PDB file of N, CA, C and O in Angstrom:
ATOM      1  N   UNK P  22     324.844 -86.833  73.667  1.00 46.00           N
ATOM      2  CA  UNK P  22     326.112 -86.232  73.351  1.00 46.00           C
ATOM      3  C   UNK P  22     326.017 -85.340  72.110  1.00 46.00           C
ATOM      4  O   UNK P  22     326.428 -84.180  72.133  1.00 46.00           O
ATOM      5  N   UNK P  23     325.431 -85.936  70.956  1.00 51.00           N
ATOM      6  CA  UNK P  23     325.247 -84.717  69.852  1.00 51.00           C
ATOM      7  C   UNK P  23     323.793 -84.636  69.576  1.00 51.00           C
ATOM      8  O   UNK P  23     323.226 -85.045  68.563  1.00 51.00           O
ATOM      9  N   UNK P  24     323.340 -84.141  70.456  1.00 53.00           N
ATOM     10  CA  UNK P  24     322.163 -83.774  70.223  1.00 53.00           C
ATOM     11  C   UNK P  24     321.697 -82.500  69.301  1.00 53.00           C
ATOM     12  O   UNK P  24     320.531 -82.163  69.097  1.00 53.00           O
ATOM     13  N   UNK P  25     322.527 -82.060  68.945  1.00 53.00           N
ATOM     14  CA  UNK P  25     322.508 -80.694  67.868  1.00 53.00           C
ATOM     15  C   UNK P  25     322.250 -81.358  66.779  1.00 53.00           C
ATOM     16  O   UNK P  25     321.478 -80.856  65.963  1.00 53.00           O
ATOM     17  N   UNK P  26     322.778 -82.494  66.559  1.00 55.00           N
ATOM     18  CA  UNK P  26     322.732 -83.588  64.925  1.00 55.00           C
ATOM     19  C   UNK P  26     320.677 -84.292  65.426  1.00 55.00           C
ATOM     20  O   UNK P  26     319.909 -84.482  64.483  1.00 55.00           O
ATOM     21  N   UNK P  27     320.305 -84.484  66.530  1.00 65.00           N
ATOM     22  CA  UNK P  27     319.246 -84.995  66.500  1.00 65.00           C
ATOM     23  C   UNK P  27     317.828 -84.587  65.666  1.00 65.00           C
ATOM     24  O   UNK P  27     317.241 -83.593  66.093  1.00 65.00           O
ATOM     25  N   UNK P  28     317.301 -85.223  64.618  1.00 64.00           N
ATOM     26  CA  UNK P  28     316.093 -84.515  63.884  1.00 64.00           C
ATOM     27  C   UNK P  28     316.890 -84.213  62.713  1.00 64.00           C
ATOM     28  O   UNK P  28     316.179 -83.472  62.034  1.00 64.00           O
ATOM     29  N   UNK P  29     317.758 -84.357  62.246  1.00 66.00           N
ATOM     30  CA  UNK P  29     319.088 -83.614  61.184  1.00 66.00           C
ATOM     31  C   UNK P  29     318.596 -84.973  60.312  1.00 66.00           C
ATOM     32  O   UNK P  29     317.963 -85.820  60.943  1.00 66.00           O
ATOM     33  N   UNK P  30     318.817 -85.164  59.144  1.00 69.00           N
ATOM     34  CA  UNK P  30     318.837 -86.136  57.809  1.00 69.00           C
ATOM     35  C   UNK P  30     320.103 -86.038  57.444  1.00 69.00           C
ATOM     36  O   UNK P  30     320.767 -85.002  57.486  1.00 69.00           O
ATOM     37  N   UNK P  31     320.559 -87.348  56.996  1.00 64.00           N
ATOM     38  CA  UNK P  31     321.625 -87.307  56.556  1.00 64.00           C
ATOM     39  C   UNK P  31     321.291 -86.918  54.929  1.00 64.00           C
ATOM     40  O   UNK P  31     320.233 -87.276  54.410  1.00 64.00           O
ATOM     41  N   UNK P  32     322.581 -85.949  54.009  1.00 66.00           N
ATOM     42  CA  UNK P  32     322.665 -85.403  52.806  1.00 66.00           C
ATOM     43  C   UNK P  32     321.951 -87.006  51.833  1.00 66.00           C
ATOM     44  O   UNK P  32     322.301 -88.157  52.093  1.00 66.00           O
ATOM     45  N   UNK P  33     321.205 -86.719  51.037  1.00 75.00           N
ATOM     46  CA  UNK P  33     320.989 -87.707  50.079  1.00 75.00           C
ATOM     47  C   UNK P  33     321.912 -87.709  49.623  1.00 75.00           C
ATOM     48  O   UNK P  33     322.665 -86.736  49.574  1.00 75.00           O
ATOM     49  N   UNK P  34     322.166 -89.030  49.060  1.00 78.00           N
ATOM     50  CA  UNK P  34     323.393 -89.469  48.668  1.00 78.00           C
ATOM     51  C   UNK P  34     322.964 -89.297  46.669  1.00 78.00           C
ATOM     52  O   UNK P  34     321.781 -89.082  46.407  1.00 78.00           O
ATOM     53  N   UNK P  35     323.524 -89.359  46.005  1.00 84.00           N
ATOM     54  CA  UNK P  35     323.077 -89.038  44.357  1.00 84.00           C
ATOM     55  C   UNK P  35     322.774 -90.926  43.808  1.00 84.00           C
ATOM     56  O   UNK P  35     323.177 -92.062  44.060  1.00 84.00           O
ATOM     57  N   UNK P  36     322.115 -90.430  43.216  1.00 93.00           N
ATOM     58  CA  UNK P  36     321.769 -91.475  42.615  1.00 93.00           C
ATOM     59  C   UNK P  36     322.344 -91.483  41.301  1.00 93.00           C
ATOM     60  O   UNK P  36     322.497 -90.461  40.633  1.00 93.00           O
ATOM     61  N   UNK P  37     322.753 -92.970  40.823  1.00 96.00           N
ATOM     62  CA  UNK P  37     323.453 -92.928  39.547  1.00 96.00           C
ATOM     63  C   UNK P  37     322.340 -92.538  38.369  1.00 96.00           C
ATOM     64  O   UNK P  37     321.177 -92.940  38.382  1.00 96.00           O
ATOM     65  N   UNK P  38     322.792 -91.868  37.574  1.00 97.00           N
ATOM     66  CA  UNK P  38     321.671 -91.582  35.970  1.00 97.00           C
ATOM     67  C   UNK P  38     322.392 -92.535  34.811  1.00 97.00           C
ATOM     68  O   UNK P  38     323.584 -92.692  34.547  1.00 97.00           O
ATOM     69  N   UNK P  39     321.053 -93.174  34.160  1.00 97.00           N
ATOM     70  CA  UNK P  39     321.897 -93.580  32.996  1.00 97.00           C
ATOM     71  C   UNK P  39     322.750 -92.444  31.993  1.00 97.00           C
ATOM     72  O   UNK P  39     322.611 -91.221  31.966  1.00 97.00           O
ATOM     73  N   UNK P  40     323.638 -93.276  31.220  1.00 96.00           N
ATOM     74  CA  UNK P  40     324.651 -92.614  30.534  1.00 96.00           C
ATOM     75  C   UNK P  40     324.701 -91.484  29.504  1.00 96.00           C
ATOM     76  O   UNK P  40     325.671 -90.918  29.000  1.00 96.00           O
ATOM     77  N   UNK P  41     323.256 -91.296  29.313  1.00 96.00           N
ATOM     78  CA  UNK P  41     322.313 -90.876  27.791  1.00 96.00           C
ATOM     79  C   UNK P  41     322.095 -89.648  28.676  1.00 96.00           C
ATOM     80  O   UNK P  41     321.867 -88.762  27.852  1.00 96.00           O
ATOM     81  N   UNK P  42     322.023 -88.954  30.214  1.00 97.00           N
ATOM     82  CA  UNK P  42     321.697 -88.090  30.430  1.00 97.00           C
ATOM     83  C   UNK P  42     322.432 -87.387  31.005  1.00 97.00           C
ATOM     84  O   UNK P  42     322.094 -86.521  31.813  1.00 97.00           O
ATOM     85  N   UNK P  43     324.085 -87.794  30.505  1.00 97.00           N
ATOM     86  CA  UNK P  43     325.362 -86.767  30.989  1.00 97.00           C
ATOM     87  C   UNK P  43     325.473 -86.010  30.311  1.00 97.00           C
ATOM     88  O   UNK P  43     325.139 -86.147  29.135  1.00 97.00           O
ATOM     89  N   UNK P  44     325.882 -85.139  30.696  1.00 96.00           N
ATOM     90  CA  UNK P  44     327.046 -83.734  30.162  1.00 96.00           C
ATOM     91  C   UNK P  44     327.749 -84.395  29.232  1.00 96.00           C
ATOM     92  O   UNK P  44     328.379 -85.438  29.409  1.00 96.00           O
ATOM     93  N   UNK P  45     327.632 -83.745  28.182  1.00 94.00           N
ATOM     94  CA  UNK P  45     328.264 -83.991  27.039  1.00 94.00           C
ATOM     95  C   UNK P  45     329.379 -82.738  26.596  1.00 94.00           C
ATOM     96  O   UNK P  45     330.244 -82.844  25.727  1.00 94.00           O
ATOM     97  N   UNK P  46     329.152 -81.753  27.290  1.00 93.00           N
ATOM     98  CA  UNK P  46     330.378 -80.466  27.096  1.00 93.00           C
ATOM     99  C   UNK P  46     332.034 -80.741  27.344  1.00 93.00           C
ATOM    100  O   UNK P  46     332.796 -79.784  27.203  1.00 93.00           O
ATOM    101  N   UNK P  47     332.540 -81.990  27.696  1.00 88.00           N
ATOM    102  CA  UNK P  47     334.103 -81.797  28.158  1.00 88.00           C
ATOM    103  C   UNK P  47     334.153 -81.756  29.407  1.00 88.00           C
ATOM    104  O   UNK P  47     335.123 -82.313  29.919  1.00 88.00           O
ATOM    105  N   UNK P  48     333.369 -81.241  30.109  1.00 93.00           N
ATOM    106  CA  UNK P  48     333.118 -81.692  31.940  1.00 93.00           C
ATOM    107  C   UNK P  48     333.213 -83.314  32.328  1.00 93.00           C
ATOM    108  O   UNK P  48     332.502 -84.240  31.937  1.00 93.00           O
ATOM    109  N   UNK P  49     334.644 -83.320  33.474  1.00 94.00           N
ATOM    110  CA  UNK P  49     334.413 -84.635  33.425  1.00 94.00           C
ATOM    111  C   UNK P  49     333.696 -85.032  34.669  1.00 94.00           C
ATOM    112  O   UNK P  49     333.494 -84.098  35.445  1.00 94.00           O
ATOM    113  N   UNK P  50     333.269 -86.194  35.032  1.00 96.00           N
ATOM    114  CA  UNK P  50     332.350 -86.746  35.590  1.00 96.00           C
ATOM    115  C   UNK P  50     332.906 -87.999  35.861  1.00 96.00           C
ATOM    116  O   UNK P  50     333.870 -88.441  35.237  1.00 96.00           O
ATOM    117  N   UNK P  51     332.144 -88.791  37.073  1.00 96.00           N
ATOM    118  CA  UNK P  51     332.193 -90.171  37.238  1.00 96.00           C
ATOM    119  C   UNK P  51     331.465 -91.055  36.681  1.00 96.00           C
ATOM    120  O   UNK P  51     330.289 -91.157  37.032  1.00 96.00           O
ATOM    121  N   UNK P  52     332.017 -91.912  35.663  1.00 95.00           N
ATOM    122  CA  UNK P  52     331.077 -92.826  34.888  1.00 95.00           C
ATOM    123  C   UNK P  52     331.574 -94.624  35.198  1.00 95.00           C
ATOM    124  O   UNK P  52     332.608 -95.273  35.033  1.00 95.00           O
ATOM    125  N   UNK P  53     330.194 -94.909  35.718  1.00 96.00           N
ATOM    126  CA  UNK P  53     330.606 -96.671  35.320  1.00 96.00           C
ATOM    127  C   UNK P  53     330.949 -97.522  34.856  1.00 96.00           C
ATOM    128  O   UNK P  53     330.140 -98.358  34.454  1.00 96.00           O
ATOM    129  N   UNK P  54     332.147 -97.674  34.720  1.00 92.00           N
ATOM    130  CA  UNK P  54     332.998 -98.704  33.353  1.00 92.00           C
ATOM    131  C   UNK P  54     332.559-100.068  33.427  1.00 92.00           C
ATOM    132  O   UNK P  54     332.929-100.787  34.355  1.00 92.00           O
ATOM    133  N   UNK P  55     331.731-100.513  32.442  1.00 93.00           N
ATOM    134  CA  UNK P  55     331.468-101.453  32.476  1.00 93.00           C
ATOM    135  C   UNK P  55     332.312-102.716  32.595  1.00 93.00           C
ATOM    136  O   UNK P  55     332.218-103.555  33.491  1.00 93.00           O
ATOM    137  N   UNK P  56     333.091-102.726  31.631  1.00 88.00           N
ATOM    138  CA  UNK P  56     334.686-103.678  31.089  1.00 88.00           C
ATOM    139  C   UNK P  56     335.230-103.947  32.633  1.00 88.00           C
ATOM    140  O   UNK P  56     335.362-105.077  33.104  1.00 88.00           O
ATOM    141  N   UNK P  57     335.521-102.726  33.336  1.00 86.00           N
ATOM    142  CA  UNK P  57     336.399-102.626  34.924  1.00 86.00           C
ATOM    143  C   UNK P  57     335.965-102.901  35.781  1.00 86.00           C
ATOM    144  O   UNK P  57     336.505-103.218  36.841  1.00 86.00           O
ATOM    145  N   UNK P  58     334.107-102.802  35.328  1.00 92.00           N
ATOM    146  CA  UNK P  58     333.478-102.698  37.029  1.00 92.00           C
ATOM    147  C   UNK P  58     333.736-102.012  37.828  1.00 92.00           C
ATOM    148  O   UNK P  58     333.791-102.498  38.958  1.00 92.00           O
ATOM    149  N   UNK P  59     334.047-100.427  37.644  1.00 92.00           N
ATOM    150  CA  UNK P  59     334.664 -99.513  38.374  1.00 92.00           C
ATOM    151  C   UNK P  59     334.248 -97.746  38.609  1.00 92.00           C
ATOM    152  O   UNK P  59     334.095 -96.994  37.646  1.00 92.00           O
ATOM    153  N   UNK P  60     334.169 -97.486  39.444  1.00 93.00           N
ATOM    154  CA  UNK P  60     333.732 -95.750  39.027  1.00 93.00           C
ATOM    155  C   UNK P  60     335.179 -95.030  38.515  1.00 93.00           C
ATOM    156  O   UNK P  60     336.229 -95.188  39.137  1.00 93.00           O
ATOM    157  N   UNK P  61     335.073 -94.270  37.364  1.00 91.00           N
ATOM    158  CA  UNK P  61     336.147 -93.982  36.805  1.00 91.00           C
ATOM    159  C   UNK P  61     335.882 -92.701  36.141  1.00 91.00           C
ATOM    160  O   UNK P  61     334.814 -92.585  35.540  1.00 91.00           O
ATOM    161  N   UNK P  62     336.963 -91.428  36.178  1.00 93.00           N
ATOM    162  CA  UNK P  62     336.733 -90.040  36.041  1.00 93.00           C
ATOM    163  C   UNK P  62     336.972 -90.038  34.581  1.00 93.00           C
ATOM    164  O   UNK P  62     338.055 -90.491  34.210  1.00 93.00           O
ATOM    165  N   UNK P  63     335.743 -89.395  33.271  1.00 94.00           N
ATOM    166  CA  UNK P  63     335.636 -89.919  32.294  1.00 94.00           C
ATOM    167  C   UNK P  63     334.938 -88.416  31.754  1.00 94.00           C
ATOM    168  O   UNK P  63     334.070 -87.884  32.445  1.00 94.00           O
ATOM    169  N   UNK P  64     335.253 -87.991  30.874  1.00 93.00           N
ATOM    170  CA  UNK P  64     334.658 -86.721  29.845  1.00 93.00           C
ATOM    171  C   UNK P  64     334.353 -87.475  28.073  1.00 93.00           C
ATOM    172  O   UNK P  64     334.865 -88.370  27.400  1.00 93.00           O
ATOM    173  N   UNK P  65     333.477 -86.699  27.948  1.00 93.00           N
ATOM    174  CA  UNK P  65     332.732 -87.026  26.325  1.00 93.00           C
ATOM    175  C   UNK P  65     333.530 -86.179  25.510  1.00 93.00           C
ATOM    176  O   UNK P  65     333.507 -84.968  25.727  1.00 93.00           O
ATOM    177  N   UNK P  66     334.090 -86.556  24.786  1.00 88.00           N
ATOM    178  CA  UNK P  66     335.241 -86.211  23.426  1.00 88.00           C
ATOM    179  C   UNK P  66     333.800 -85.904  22.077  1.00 88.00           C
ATOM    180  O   UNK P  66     332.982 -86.707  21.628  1.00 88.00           O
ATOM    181  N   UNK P  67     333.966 -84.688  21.828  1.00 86.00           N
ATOM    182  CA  UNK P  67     333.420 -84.651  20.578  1.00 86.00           C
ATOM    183  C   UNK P  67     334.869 -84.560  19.309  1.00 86.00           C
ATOM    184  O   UNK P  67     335.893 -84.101  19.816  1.00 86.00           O
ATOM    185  N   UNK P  68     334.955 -84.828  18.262  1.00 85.00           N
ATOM    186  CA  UNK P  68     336.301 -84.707  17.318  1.00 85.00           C
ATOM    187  C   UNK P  68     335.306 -84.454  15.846  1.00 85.00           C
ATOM    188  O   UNK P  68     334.222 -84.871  15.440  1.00 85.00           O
ATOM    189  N   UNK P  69     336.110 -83.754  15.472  1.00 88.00           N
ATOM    190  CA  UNK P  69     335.643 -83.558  13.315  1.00 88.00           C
ATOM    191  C   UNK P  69     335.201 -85.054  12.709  1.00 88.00           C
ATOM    192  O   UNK P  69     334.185 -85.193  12.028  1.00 88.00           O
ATOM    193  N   UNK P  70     336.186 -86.254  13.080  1.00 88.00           N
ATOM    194  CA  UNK P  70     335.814 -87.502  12.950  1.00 88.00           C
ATOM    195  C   UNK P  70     334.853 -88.240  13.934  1.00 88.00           C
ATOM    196  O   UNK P  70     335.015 -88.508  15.124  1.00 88.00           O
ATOM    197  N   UNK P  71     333.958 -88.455  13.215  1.00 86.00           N
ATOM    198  CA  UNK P  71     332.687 -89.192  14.255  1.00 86.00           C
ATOM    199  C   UNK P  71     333.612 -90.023  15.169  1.00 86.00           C
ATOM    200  O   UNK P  71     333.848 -89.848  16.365  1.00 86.00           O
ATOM    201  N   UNK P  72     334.191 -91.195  14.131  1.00 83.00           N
ATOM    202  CA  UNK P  72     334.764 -92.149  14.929  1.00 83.00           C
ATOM    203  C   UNK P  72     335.429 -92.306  16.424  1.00 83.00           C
ATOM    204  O   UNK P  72     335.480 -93.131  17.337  1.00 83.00           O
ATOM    205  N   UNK P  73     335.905 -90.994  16.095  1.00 82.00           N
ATOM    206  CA  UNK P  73     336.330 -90.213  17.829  1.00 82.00           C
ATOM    207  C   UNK P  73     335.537 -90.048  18.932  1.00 82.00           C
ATOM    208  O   UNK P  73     335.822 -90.277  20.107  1.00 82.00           O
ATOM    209  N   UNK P  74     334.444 -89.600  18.428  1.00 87.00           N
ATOM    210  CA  UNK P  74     333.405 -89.299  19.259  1.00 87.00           C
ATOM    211  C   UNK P  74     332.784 -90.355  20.330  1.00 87.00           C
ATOM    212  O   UNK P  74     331.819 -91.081  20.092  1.00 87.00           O
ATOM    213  N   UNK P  75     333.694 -90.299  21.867  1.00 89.00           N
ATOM    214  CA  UNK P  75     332.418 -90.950  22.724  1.00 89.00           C
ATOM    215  C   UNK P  75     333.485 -90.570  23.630  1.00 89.00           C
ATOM    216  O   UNK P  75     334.411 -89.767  23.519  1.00 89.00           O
ATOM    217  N   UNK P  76     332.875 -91.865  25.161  1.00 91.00           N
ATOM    218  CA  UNK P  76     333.340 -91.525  26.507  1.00 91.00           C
ATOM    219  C   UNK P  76     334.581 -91.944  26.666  1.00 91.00           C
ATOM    220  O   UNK P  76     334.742 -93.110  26.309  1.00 91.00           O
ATOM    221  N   UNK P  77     336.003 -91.126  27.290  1.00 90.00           N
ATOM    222  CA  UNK P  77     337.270 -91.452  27.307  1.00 90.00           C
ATOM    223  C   UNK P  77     337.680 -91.376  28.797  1.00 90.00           C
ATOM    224  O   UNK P  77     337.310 -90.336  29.343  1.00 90.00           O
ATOM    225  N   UNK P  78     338.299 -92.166  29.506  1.00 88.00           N
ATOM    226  CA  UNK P  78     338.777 -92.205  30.496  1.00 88.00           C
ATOM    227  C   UNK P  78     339.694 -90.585  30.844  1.00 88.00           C
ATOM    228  O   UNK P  78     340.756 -90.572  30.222  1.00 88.00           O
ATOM    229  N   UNK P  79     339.549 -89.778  31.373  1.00 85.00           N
ATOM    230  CA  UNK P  79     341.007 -89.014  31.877  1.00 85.00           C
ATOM    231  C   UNK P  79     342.261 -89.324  31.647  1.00 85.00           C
ATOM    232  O   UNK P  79     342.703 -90.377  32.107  1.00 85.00           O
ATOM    233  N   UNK P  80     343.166 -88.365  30.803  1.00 76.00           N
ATOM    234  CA  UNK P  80     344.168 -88.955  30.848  1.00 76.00           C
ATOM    235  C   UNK P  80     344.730 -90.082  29.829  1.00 76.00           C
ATOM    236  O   UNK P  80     345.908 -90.286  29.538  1.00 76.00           O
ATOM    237  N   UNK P  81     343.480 -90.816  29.326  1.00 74.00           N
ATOM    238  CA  UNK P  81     343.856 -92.088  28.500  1.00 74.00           C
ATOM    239  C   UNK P  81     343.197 -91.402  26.995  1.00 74.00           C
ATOM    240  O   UNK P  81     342.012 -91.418  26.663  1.00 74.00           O
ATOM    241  N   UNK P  82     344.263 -90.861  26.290  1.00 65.00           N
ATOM    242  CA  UNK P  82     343.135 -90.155  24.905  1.00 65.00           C
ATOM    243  C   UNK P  82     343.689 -91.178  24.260  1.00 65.00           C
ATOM    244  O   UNK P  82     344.473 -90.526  23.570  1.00 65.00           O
ATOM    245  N   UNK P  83     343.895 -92.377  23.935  1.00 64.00           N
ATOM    246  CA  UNK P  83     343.705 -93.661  22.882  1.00 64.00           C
ATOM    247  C   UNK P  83     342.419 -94.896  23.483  1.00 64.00           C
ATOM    248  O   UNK P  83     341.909 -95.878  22.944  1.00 64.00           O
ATOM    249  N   UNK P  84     342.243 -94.227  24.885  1.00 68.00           N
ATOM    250  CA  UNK P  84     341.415 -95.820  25.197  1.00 68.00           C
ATOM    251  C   UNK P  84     339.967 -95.039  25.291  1.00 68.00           C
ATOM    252  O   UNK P  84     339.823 -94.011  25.952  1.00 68.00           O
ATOM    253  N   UNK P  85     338.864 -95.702  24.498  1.00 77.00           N
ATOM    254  CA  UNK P  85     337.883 -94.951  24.828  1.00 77.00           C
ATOM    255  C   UNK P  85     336.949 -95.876  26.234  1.00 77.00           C
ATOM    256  O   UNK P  85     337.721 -96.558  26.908  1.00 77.00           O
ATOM    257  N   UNK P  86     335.966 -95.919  26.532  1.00 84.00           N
ATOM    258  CA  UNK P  86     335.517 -95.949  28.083  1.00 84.00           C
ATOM    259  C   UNK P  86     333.758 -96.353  27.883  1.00 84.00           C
ATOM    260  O   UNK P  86     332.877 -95.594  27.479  1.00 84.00           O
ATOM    261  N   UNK P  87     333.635 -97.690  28.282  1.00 91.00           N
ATOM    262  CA  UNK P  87     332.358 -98.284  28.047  1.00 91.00           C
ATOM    263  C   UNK P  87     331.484 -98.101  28.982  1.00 91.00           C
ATOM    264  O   UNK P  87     331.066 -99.039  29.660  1.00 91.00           O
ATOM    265  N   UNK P  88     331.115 -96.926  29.131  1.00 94.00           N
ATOM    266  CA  UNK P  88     330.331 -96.522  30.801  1.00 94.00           C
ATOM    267  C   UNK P  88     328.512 -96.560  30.333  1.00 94.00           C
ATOM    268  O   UNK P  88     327.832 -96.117  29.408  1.00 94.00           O
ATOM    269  N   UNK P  89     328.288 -97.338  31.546  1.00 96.00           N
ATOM    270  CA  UNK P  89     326.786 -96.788  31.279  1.00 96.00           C
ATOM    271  C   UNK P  89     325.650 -96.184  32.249  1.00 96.00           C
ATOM    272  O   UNK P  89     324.536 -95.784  31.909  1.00 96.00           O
ATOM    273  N   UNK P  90     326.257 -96.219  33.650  1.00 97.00           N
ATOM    274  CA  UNK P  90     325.654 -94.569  34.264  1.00 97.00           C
ATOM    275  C   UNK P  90     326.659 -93.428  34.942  1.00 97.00           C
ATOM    276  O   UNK P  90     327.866 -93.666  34.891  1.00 97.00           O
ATOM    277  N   UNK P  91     326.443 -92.836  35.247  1.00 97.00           N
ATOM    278  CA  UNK P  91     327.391 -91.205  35.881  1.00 97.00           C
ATOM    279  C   UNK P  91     326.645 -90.868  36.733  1.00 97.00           C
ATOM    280  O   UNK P  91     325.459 -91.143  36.911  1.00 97.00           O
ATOM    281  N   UNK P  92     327.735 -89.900  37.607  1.00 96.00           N
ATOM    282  CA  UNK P  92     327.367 -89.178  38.804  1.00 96.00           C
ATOM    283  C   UNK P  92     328.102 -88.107  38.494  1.00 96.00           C
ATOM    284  O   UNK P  92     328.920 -88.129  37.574  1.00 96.00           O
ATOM    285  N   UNK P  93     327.844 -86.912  39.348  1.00 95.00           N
ATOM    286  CA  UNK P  93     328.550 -85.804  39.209  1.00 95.00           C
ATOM    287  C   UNK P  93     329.653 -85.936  40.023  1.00 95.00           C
ATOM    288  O   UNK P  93     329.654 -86.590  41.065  1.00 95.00           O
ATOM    289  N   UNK P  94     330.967 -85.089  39.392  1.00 92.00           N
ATOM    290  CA  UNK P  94     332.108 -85.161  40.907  1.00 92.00           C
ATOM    291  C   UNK P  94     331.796 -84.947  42.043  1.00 92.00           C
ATOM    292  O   UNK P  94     331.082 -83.946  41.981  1.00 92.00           O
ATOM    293  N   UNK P  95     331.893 -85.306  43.222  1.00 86.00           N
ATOM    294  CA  UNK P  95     331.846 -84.679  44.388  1.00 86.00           C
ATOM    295  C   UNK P  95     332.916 -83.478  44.495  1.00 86.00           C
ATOM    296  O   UNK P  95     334.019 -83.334  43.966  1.00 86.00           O
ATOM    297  N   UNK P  96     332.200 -82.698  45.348  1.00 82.00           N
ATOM    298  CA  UNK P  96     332.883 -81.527  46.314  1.00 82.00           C
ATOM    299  C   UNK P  96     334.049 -81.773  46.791  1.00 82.00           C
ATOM    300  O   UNK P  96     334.217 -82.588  47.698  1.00 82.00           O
ATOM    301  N   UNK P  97     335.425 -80.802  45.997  1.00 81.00           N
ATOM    302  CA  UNK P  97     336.434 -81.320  47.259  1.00 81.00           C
ATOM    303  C   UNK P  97     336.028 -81.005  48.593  1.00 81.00           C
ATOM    304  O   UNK P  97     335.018 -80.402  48.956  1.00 81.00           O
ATOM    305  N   UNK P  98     336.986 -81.514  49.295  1.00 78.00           N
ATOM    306  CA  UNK P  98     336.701 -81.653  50.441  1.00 78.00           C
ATOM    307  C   UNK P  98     337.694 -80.443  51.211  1.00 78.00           C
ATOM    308  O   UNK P  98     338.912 -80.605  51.138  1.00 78.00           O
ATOM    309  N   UNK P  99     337.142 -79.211  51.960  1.00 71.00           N
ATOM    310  CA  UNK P  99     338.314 -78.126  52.293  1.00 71.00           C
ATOM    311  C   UNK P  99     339.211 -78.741  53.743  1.00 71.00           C
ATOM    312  O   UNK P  99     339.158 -79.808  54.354  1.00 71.00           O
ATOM    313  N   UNK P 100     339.982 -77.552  53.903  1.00 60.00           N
ATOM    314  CA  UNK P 100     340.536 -78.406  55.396  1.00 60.00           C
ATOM    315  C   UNK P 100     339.587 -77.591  56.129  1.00 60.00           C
ATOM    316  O   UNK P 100     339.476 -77.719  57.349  1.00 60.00           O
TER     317      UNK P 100
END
């Protein structure tokens, strides 16, 4: 029946990277919350005060975000 798909590979799927080798620019990304046990959409905050400085959940700029590997976003998806 789909023999057009036969011999075809399915897309590798990404493999998680530890946390030390994300994007650090404000791009957010999917990172592993440790605390949640959860994949959770998360950007690196640089601030004038060190203290500021690390991984913050989206959306949550008081809670910072204990992740320790990432993936890149996926592709939306078009219609």
């Amino acid at each position: 029946m789909f023999h057009f798909l036969r011999g075809r590979k399915a897309p590798a799927a990404p493999v998680p990277q530890p946390i030390e080798t994300a994007p650090k620019d404000g791009r957010r990304i999917l990172g592993w919350d440790v605390l949640n046990r959860e994949w959770s959409i998360v950007h690196y905050w640089f601030d004038p005060d060190p203290a500021w400085n690390g991984w913050f959940h989206c959306g949550d700029a008081m809670g910072g975000a204990k992740v320790s590997h990432w993936l890149p976003l996926p592709e939306p998806i078009g219609d």
